[in-house]
Tab-separated table of C-alpha atoms in Angstrom:
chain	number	residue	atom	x	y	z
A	256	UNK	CA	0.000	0.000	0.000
A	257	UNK	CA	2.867	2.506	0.682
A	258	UNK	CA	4.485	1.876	-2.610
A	259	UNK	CA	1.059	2.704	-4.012
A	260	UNK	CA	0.453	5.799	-2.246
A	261	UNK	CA	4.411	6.929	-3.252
A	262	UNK	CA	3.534	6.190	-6.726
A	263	UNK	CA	0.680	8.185	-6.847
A	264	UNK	CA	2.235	10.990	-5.138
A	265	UNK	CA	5.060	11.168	-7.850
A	266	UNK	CA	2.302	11.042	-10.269
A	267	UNK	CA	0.628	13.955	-9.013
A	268	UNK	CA	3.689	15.815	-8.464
A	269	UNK	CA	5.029	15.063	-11.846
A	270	UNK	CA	1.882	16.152	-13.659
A	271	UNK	CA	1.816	19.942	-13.764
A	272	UNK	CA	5.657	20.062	-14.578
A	273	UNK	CA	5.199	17.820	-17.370
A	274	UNK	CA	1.678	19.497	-18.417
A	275	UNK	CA	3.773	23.095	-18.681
A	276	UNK	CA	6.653	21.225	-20.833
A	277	UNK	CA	3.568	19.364	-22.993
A	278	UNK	CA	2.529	23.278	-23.915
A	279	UNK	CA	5.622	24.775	-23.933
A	280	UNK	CA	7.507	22.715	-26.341
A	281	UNK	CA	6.824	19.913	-29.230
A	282	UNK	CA	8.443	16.854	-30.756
A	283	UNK	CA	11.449	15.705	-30.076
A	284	UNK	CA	12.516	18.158	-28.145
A	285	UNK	CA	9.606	17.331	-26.056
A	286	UNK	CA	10.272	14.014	-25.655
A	287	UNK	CA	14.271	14.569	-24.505
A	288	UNK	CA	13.418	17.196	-22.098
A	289	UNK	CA	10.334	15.247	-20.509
A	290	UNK	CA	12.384	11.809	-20.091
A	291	UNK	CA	15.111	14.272	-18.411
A	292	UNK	CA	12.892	15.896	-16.434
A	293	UNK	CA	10.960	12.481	-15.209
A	294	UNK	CA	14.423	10.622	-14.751
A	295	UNK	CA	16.587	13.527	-12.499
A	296	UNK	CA	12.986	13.937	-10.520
A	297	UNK	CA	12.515	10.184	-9.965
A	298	UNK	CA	16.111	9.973	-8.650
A	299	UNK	CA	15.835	13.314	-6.436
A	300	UNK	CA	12.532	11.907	-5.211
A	301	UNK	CA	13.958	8.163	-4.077
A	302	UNK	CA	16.428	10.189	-2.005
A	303	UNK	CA	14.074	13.240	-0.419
A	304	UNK	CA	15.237	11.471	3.152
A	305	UNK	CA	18.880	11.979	2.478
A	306	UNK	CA	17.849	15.925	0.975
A	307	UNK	CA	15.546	16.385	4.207
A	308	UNK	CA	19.117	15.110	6.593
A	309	UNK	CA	21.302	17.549	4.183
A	310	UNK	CA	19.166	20.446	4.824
A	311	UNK	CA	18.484	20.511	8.374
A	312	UNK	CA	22.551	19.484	8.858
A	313	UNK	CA	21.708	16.421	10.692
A	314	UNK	CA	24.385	14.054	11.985
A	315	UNK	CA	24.973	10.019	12.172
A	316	UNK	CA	24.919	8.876	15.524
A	317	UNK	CA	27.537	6.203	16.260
A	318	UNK	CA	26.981	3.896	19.202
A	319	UNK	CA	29.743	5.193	21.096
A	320	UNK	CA	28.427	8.708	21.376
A	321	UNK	CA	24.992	8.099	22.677
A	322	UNK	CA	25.042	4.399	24.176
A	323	UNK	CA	21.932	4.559	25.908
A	324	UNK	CA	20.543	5.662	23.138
A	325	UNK	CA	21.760	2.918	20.863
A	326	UNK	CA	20.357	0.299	23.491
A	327	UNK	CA	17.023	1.388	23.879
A	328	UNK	CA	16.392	1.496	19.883
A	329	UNK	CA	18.430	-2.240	19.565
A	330	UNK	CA	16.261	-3.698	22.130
A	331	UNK	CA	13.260	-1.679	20.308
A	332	UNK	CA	14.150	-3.231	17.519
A	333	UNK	CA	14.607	-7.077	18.798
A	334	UNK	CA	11.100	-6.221	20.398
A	335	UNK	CA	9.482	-5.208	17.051
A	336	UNK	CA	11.413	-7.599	15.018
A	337	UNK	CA	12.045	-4.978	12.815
A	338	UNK	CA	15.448	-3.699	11.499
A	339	UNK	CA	17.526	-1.133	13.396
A	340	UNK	CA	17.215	2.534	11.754
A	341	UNK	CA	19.883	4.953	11.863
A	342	UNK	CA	20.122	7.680	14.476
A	343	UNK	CA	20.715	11.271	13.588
A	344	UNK	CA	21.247	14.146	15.776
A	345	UNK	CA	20.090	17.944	14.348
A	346	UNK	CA	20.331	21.318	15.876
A	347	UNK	CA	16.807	22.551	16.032
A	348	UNK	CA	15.038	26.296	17.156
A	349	UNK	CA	15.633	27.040	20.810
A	350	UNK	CA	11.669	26.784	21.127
A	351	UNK	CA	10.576	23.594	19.192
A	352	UNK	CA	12.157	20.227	20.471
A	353	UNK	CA	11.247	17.709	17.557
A	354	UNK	CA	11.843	14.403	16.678
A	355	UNK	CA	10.976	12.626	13.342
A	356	UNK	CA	11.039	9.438	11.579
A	357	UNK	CA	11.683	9.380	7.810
A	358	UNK	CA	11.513	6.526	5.429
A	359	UNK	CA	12.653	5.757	2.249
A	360	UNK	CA	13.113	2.899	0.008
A	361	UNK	CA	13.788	-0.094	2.508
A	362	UNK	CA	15.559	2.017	5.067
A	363	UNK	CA	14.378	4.022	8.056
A	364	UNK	CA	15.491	6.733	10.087
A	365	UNK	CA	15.449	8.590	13.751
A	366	UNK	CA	15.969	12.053	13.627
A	367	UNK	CA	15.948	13.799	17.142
A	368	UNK	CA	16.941	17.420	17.878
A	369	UNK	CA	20.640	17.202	20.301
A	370	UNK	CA	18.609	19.713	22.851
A	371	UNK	CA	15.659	17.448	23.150
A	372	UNK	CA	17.970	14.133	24.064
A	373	UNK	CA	20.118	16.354	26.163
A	374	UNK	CA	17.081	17.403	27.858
A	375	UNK	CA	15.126	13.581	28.772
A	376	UNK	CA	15.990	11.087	31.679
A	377	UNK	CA	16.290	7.381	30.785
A	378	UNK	CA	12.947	6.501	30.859
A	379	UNK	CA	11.533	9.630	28.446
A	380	UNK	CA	14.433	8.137	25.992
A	381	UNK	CA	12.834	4.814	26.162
A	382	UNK	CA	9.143	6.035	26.177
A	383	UNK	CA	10.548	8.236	22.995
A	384	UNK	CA	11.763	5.043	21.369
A	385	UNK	CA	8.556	3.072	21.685
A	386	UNK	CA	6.449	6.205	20.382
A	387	UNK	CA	8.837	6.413	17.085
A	388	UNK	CA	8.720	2.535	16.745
A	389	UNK	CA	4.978	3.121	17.313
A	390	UNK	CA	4.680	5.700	14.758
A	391	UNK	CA	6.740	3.480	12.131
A	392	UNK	CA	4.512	0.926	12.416
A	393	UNK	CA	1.578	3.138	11.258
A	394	UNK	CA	2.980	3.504	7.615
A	395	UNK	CA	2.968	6.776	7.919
A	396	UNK	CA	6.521	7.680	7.702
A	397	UNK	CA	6.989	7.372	4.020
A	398	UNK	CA	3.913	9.868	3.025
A	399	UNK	CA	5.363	12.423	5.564
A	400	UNK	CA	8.818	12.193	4.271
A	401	UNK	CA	8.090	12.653	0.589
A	402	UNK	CA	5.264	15.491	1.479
A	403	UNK	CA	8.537	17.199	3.817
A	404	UNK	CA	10.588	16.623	1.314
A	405	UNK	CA	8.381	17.948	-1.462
A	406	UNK	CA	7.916	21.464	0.347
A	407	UNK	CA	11.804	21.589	1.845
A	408	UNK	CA	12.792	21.559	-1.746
A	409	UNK	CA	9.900	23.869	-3.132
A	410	UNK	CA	10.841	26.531	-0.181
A	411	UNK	CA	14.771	26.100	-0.749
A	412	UNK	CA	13.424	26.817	-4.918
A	413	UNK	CA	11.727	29.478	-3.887
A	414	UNK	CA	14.445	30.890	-1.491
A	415	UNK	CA	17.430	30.473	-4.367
A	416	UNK	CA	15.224	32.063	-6.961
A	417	UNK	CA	14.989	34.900	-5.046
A	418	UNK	CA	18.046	35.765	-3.798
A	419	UNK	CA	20.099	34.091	-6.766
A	420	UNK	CA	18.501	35.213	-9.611
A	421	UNK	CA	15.980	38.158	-8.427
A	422	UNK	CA	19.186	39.527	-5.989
A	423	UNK	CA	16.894	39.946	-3.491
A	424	UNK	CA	17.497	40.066	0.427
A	425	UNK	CA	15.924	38.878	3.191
A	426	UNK	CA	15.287	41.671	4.797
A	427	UNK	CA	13.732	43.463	2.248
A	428	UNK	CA	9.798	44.422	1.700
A	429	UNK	CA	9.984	42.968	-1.692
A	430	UNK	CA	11.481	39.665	-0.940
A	431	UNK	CA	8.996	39.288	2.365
A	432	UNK	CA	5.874	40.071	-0.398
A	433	UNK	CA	7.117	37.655	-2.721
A	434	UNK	CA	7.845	34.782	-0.801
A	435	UNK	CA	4.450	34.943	1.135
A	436	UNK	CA	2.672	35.222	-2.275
A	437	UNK	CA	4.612	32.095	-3.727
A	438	UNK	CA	3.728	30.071	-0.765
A	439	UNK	CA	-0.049	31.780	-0.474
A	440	UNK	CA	-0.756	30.168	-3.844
A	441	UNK	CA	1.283	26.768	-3.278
C-alpha cells in the first residue's frame, strides 16, 4: 500500500511540470526534455530522506556517542522484530524540540533534535523510542517524508530564486511580499 500511495504521489507531483513542458515545447525536443525531467525527478525523489538530513545538517549517531541511546532502539528493535534505523542528531530552534522518523526505500530513520535528548531522563528516551517505533509501524513515515521533502525543496526553490537570480534580500519588503505570495498560492 505505501508503494502505491508513493507512486501516486510522484504522479501527481510530476503532472503539472510535465503538463507546462507538454505546452511549452513539441516533438522531439519534447520528448528529450520530458524523459530528463521524469528521470533527475525520480532519482531526487527516491532520495528526499537523504535531501531532508542535508538540509536541516543532521548528523549520524555512532553507538559510542549516545550508548543509551543505541540500546534502547536495539532492544526496540529485537522487540518489534524490525530492522535497526539509523540515528541522527540535528540542531533545532531554541523553542521547538522535535523528533521525526523518515523513510525511504527499505531504510528508516530517527531524527531527534541534540537539545531534546540532552534534555530527557532514561525513561523519556525509552518512552521516545517506543512512540517512534509506534509511529513506524503506522505507515505513515513514508507519506510524511516525501510530502517534507516535497515542500523543503519547493521553499529552498523558492528561497534560491529569489536571492540568486531576483538579488533579493531577506530583509527586504519585496522579498517578504514575494515569498508569502509564492507560498499563499502553493
Amino acid at each position: 500500500m505505501n508503494i502505491l500511495k508513493t507512486i501516486m504521489l510522484f504522479v501527481l507531483l510530476s503532472l503539472l511540470p510535465s503538463l507546462v513542458l507538454y505546452l511549452v515545447l513539441e516533438g522531439d525536443v519534447f520528448k528529450v526534455v520530458i524523459g530528463v525531467y521524469l528521470v533527475l525527478w525520480g532519482v531526487l525523489y527516491l532520495y528526499l530522506d537523504k535531501l531532508i538530513l542535508v538540509l536541516i545538517k543532521a548528523r549520524e549517531v555512532v553507538d559510542s556517542d549516545q550508548q543509551f541511546l543505541f540500546q534502547c532502539v536495539k532492544n526496540q528493535a529485537y522487540n518489534a522484530k524490525i530492522s535497526v534505523p539509523k540515528i541522527y542528531l540535528y540542531s533545532g530552534s531554541m523553542s521547538a524540540l522535535k523528533c521525526f522518523v523518515l523513510q525511504s526505500r527499505a531504510e528508516w530513520t530517527l531524527v531527534i533534535d541534540r537539545k531534546l535528548l540532552s534534555s530527557m531522563d532514561e525513561v523519556q528516551v525509552r518512552s521516545l523510542v517506543q512512540f517512534l517505533y509506534k509511529f513506524k509501524a503506522s505507515k505513515l513515515p513514508l507519506v510524511q517524508t516525501k510530502i517534507m521533502g516535497v515542500c523543503i525543496l519547493f521553499f529552498t526553490t523558492v528561497y534560491w530564486f529569489l536571492k540568486r537570480v531576483l538579488f533579493l534580500k531577506e530583509d527586504e519588503k519585496l522579498f517578504k511580499i514575494l515569498s508569502v505570495f509564492v507560498f499563499a498560492m502553493m
